[in-house]
Short mmCIF file of C-alpha atoms in Angstrom, two decimals:
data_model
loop_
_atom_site.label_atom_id
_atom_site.label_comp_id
_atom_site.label_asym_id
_atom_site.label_seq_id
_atom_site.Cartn_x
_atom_site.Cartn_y
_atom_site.Cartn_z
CA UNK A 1 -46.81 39.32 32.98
CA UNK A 2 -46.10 37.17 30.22
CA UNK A 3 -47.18 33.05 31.11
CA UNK A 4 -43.99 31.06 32.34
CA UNK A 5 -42.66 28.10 30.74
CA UNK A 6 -43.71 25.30 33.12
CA UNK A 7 -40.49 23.25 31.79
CA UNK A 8 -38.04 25.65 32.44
CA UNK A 9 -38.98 28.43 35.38
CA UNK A 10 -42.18 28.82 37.06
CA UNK A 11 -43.72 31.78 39.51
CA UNK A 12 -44.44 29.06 41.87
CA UNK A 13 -42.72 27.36 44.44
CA UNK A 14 -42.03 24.56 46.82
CA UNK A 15 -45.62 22.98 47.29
CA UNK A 16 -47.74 25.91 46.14
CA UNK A 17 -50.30 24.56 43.53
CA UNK A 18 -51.06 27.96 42.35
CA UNK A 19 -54.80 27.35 43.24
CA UNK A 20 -54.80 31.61 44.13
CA UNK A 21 -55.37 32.16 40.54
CA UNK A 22 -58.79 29.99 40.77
CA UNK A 23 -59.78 32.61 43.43
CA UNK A 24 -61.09 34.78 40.91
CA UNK A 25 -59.21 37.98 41.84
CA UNK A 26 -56.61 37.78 38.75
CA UNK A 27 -57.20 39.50 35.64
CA UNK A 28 -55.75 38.17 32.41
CA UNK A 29 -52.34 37.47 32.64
CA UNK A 30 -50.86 38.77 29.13
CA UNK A 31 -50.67 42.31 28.15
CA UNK A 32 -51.46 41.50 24.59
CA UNK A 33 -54.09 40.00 22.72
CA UNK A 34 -54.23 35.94 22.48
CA UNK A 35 -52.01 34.37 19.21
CA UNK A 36 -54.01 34.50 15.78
CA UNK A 37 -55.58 31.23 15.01
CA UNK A 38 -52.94 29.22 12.81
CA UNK A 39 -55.74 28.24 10.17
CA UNK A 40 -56.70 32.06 9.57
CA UNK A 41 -56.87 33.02 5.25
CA UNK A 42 -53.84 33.97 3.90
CA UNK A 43 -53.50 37.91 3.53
CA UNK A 44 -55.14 39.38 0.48
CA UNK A 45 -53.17 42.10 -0.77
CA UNK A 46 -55.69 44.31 -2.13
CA UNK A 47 -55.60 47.68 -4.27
CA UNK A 48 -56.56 49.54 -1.46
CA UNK A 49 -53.96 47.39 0.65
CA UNK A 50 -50.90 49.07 -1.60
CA UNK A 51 -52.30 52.25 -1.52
CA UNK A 52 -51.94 52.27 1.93
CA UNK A 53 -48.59 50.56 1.66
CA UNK A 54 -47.54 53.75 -0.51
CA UNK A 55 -49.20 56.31 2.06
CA UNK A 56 -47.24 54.65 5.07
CA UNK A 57 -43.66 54.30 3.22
CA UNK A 58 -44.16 58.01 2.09
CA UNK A 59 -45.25 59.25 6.03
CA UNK A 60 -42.15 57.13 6.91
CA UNK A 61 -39.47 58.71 4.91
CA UNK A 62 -40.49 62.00 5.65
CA UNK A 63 -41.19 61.56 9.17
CA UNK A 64 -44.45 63.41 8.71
CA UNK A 65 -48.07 62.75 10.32
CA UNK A 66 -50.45 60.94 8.43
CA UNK A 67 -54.02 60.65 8.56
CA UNK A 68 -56.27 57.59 7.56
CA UNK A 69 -59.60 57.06 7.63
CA UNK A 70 -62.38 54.99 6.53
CA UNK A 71 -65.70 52.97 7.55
CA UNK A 72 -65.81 50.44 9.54
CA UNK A 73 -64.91 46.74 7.71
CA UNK A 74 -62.86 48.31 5.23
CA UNK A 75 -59.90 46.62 5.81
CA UNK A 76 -57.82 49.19 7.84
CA UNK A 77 -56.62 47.74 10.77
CA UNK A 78 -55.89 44.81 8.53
CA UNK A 79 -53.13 46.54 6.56
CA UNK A 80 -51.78 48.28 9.12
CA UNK A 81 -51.04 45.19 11.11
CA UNK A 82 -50.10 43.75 8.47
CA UNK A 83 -47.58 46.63 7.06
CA UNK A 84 -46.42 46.54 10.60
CA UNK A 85 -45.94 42.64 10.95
CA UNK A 86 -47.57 42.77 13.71
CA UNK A 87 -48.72 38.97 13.91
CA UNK A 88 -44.85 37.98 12.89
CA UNK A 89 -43.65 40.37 16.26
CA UNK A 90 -46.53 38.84 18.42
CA UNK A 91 -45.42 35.33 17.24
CA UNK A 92 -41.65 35.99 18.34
CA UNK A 93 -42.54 37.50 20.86
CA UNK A 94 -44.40 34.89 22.63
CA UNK A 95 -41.28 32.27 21.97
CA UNK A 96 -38.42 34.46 23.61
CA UNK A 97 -38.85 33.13 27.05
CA UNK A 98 -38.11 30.00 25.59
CA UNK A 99 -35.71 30.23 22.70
CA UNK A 100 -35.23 33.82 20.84
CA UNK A 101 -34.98 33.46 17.77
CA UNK A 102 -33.53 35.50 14.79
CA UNK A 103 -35.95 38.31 14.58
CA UNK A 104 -38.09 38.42 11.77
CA UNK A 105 -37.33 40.18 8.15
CA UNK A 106 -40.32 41.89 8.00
CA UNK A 107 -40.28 43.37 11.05
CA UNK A 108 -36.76 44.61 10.40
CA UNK A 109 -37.69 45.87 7.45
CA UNK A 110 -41.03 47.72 8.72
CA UNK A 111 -39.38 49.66 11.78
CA UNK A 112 -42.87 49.80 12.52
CA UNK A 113 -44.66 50.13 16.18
CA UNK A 114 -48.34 49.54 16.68
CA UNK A 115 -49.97 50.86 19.63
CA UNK A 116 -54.17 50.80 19.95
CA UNK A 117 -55.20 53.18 22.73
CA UNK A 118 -57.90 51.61 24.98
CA UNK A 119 -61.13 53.19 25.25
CA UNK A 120 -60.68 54.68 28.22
CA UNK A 121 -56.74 55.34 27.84
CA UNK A 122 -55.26 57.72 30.20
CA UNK A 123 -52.89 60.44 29.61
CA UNK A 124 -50.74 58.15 32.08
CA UNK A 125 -50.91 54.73 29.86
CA UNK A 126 -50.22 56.66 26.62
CA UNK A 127 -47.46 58.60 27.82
CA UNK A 128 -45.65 54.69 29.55
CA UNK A 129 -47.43 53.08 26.32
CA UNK A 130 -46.25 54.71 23.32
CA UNK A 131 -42.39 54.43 24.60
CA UNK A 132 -42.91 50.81 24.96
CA UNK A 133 -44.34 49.77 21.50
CA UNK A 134 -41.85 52.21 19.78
CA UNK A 135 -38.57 51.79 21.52
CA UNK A 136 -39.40 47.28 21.70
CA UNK A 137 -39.03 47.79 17.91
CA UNK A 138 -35.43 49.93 18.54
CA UNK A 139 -34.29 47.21 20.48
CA UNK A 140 -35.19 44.15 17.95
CA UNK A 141 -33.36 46.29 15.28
CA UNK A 142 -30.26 46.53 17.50
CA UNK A 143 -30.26 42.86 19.01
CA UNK A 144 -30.62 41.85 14.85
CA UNK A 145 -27.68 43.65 14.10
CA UNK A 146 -25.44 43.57 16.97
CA UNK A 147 -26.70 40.09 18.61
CA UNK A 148 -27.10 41.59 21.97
CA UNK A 149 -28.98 44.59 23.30
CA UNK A 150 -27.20 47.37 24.86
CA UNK A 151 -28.13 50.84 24.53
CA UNK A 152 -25.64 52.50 26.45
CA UNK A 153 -22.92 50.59 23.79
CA UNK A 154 -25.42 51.19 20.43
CA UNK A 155 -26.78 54.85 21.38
CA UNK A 156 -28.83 54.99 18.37
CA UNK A 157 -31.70 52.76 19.65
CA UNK A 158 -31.85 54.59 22.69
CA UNK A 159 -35.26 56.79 22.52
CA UNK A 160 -36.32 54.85 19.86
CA UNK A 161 -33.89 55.97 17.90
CA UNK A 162 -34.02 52.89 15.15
CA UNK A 163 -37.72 52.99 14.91
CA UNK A 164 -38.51 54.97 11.58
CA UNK A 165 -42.93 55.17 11.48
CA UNK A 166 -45.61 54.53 14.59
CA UNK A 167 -49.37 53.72 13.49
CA UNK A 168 -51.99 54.61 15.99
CA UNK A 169 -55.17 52.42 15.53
CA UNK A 170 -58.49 53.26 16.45
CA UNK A 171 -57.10 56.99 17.12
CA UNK A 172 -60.98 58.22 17.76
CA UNK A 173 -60.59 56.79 21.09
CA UNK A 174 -57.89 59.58 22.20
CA UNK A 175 -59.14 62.56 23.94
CA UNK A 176 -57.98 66.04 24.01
CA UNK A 177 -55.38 65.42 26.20
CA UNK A 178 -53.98 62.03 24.36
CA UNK A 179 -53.87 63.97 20.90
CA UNK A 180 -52.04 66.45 22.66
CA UNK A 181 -49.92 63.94 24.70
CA UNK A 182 -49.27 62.08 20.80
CA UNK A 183 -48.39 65.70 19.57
CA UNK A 184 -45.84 65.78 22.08
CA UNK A 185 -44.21 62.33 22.15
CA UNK A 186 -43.71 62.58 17.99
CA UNK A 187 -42.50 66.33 18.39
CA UNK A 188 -39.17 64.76 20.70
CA UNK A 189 -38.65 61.67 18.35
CA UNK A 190 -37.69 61.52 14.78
CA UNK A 191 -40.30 58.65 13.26
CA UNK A 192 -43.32 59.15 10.81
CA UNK A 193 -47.05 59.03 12.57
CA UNK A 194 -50.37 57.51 11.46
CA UNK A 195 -53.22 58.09 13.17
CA UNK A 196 -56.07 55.88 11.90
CA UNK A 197 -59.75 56.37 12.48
CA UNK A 198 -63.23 56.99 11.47
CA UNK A 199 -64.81 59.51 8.45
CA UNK A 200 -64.71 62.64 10.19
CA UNK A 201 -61.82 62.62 12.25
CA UNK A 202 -60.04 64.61 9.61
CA UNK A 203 -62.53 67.14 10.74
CA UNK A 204 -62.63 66.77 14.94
CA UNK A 205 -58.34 67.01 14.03
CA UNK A 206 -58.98 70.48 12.76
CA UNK A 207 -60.38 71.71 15.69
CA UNK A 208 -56.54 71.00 17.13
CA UNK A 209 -54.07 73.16 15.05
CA UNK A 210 -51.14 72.31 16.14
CA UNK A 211 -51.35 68.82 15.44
CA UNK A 212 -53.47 69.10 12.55
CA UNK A 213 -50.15 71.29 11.06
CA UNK A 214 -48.09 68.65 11.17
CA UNK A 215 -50.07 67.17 8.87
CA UNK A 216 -48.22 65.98 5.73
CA UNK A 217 -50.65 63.30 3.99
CA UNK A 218 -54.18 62.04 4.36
CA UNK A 219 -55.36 58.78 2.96
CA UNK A 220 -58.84 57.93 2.66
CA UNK A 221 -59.12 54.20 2.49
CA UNK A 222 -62.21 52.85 0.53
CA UNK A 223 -64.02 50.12 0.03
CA UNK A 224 -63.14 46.84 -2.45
CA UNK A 225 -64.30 47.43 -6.27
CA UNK A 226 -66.07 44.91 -7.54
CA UNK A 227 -63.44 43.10 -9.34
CA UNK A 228 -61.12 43.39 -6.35
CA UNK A 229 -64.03 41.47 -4.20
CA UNK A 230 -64.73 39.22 -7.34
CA UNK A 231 -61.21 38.13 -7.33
CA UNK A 232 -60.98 37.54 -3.30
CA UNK A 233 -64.18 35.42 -3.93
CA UNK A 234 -62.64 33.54 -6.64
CA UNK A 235 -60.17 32.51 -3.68
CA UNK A 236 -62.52 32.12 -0.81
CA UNK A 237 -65.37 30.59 -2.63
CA UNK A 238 -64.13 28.66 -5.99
CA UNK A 239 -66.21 27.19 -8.57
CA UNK A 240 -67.41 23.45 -7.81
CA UNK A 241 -65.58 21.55 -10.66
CA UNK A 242 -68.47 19.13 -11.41
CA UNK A 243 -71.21 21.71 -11.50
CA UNK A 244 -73.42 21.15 -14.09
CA UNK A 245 -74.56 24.67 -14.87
CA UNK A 246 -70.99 26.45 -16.45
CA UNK A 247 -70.53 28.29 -13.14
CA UNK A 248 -73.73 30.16 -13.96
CA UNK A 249 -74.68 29.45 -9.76
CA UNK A 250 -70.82 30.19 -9.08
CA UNK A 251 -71.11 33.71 -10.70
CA UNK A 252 -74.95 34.68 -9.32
CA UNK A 253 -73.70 34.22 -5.81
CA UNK A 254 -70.68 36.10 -6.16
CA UNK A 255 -72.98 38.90 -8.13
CA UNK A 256 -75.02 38.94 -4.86
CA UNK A 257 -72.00 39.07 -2.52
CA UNK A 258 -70.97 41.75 -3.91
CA UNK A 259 -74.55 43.58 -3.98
CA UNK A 260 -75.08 42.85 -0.18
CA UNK A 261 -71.38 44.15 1.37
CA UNK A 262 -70.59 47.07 -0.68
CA UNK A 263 -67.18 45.68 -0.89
CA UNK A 264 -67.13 45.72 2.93
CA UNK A 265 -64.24 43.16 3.69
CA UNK A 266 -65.83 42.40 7.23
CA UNK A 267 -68.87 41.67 5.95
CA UNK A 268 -67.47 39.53 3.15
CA UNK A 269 -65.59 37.46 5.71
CA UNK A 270 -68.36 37.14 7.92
CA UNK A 271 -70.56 35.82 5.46
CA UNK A 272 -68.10 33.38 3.83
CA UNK A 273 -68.41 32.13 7.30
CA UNK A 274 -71.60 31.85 7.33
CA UNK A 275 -71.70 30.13 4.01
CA UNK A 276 -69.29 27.24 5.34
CA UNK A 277 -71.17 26.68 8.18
CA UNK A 278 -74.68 25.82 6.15
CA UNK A 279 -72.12 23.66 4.07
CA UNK A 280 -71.09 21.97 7.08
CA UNK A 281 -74.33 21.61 8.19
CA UNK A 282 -75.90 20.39 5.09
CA UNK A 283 -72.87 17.75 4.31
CA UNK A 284 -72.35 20.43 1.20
CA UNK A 285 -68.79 20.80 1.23
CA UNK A 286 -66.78 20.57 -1.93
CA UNK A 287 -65.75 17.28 -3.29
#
């Protein structure tokens, strides 16, 4: 249940305070995660970013399955929530109930559903939660072109008909039966599918052949070079303009960054954080 505008319609009535909710005996009430934090760094569109980019437009125009995979930090999740506009559908999302407005470009021009199994996802919430991700996205494309949403008018967004690639996150997490249950659900739908995971799940996918058939590409996505992560430093960390040493500090802690992470993009992050934090502390910041 999605939270109610107080203004405008409310689940309560007549004198009820809604002090039941302070009971304790609610969960959370959104289905979704919280809104991304407005001040968040712009996205960095890395090499490894548009190779990805390349690997998911390919998987979508053929309507094959795709496999990705890569360590943990890497930056995977990132692009595919970002390829997917994820944020930008969360973000519209959260403002129908008040005033829907147009829907946004690049989620018209991904056709793109995101679904992240839970960890202990059920054959029962994949088979109602794939459906939902995949045909929300039919249904944005039709309401964008037709201003209303109808599907016994418009036919083709009806089982997700207008949806043309769905990106599985985290796929480790699905069991025999969910791979098989995923099999299925692309099998009766005509959309591109990318399963993303951990190094070896290329392998455990073997072990299933007739999903691992209907595999068409496989993308392994690595870690930043060090010129990529020199160049996202260069953003996140500039030079201080009245340092007296030509940048020679400036260029030995970016040397050591880079040492330390591996080109990790979590780890980068994280530490960045860190690194503004002991500024804060110290009164350090840049001037």
């Amino acid at each position: 249940m999605k939270p109610t505008n107080a203004g405008r319609k409310s689940v309560l009535a007549g004198k009820d305070d809604g002090r039941r909710f302070l009971r304790g005996g609610f969960g959370e009430v959104n289905d979704g995660a919280p809104p991304v934090p407005q001040d968040q760094p712009a996205f960095l569109a890395t090499r490894e970013h548009r190779r990805f980019t390349e690997f998911a437009d390919t998987v979508r125009a053929h309507r094959y399955v795709g496999l990705c995979w890569g360590p943990p930090g890497v930056g995977k999740t990132l692009s595919a929530r970002h390829y997917a506009a994820v944020d930008e559908w969360d973000a519209w999302q959260a403002a129908i109930d008040q005033e829907i407005g147009p829907v946004p470009a690049r989620i018209l021009d991904a056709r793109t559903a995101f679904f992240t199994p839970t960890v202990a996802a059920t054959v029962r919430q994949i088979d109602q939660g794939l459906p939902r991700a995949c045909q929300e996205i039919s249904f944005a494309v039709d309401y964008a072109e037709y201003g209303v949403v109808d599907p016994y008018v418009h036919t083709d967004s009806r089982s997700s008909g207008r949806t043309e690639l769905l990106i599985i996150d985290e796929a480790d997490r699905l069991k025999a039966t969910g791979l098989e249950q995923v099999r299925d659900y692309y099998d009766r739908h005509n959309m591109g599918l990318i399963l993303i995971g951990m190094p070896g799940i290329e392998k455990r996918l073997a072990r299933y052949p007739q999903l691992h058939s209907r595999i068409g590409f496989a993308h392994e996505y690595r870690p930043l070079s060090p010129d990529e992560l020199t160049a996202v430093l260069a953003q996140r960390l500039p030079v201080v303009p009245e340092s007296t040493d030509e940048g020679l500090a400036h260029a030995t802690a970016v040397a050591t960054i880079i040492r330390i992470t591996g080109g990790n993009f979590r780890l980068v992050d994280r530490l960045l954080t860190q690194i503004k934090r002991i500024q804060t502390l110290n009164d350090l910041g840049l001037r």
